[in-house]
Coordinates of C-alpha atoms in Angstrom, one line a residue:
X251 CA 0.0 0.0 0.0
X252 CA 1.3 3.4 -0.8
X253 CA 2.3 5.7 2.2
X254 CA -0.4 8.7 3.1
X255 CA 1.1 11.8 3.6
X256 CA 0.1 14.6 5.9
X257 CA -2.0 16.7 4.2
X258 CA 0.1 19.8 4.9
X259 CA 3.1 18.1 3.1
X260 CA 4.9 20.6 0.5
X261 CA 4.7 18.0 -2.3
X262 CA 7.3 19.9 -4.5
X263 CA 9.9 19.1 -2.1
X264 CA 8.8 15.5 -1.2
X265 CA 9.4 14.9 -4.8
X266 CA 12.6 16.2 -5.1
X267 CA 13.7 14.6 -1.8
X268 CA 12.0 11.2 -2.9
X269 CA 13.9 11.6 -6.5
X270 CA 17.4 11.6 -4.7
X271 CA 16.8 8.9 -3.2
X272 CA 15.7 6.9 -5.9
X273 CA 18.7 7.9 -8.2
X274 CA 20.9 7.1 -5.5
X275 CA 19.8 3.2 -5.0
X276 CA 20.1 3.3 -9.2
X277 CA 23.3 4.7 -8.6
X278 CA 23.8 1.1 -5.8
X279 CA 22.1 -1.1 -8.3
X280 CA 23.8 -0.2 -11.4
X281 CA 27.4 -1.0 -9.4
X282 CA 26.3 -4.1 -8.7
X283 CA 24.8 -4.8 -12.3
X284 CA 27.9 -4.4 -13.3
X285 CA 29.8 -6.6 -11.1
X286 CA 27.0 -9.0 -11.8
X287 CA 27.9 -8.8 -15.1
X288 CA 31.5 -9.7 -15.1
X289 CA 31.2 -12.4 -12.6
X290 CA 29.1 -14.4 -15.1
X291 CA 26.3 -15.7 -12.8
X292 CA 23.7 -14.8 -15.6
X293 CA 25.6 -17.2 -17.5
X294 CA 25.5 -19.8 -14.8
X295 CA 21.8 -19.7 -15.2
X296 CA 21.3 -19.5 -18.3
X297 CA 20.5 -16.3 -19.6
X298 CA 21.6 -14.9 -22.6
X299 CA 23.1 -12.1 -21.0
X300 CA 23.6 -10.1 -18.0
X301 CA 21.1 -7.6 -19.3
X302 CA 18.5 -10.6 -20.0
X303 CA 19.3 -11.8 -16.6
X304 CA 18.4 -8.6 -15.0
X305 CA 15.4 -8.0 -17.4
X306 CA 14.0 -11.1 -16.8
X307 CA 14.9 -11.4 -13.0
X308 CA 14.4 -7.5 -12.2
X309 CA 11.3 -7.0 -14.3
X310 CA 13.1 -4.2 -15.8
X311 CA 12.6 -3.0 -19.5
X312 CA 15.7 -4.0 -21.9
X313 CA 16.6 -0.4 -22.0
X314 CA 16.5 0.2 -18.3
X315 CA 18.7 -2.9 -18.0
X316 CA 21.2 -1.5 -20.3
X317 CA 21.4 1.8 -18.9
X318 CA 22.1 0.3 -15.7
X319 CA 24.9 -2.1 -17.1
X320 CA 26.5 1.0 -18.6
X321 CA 26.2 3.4 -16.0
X322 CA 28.1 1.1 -13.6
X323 CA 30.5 0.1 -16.5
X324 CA 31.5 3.7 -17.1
X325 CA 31.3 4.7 -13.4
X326 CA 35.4 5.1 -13.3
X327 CA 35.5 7.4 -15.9
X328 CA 32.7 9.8 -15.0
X329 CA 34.1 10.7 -11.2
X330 CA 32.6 14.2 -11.7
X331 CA 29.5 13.3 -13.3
X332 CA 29.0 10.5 -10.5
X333 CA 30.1 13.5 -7.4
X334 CA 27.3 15.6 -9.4
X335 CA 24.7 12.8 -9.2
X336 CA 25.6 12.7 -4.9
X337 CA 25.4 16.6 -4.5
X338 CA 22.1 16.0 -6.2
X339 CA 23.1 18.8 -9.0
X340 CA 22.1 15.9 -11.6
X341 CA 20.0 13.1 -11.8
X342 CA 20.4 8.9 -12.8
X343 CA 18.8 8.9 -16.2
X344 CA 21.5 12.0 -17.0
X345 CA 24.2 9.8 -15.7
X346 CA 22.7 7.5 -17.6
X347 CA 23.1 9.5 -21.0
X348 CA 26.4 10.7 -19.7
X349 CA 27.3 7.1 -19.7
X350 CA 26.1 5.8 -22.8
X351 CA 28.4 8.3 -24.4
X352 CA 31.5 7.8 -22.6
X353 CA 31.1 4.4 -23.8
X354 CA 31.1 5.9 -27.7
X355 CA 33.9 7.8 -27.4
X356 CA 36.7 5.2 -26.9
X357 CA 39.3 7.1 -25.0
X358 CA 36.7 9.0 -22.9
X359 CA 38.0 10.2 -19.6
X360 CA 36.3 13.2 -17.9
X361 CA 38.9 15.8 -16.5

């Protein structure tokens, strides 16, 4: 069941507050995708790949198992982009974006 809120509850900021959050156990989950990924368990049980694993097992679109598998993938080389999403200056689906490019531009290191 979904959590009543006081009716006096500035909304605008439970949102924002609520949104943090959320990006930040993305943030969690898409680490561990990752390690997930190279340790091969998805492969153990028989999925076709880590991302199938997760979409299957996480019922997670493909795309939001993707994302997830590159954001943690790329996490090394976006240290400013990953303080950013902590400070709460941008969210997980930019990350997300950010990530999906680093992984275009071979080379990519943000400075």
């Amino acid at each position: 069941m979904l959590q009543a809120l006081p009716e006096d509850t500035d909304l605008g900021l439970y949102l924002s507050c609520l949104r943090a959050a959320i990006d930040k156990m993305e943030l969690q989950f898409a680490a561990v995708a990752a390690d997930f990924a190279g340790a091969e368990q998805w492969d153990d049980e028989g999925a076709n790949s880590a991302a199938d694993w997760l979409r299957f097992h996480c019922h997670m679109t493909s795309g939001a198992a993707w994302n997830a598998l590159q954001v943690g993938r790329q996490l090394s080389k976006l240290p400013q982009s990953l303080e950013a999403l902590r400070q709460g200056e941008i969210g997980y689906a930019h990350l997300a974006t950010l990530a999906n490019t680093a992984d275009k531009l071979k080379g990519f290191e943000e400075s």
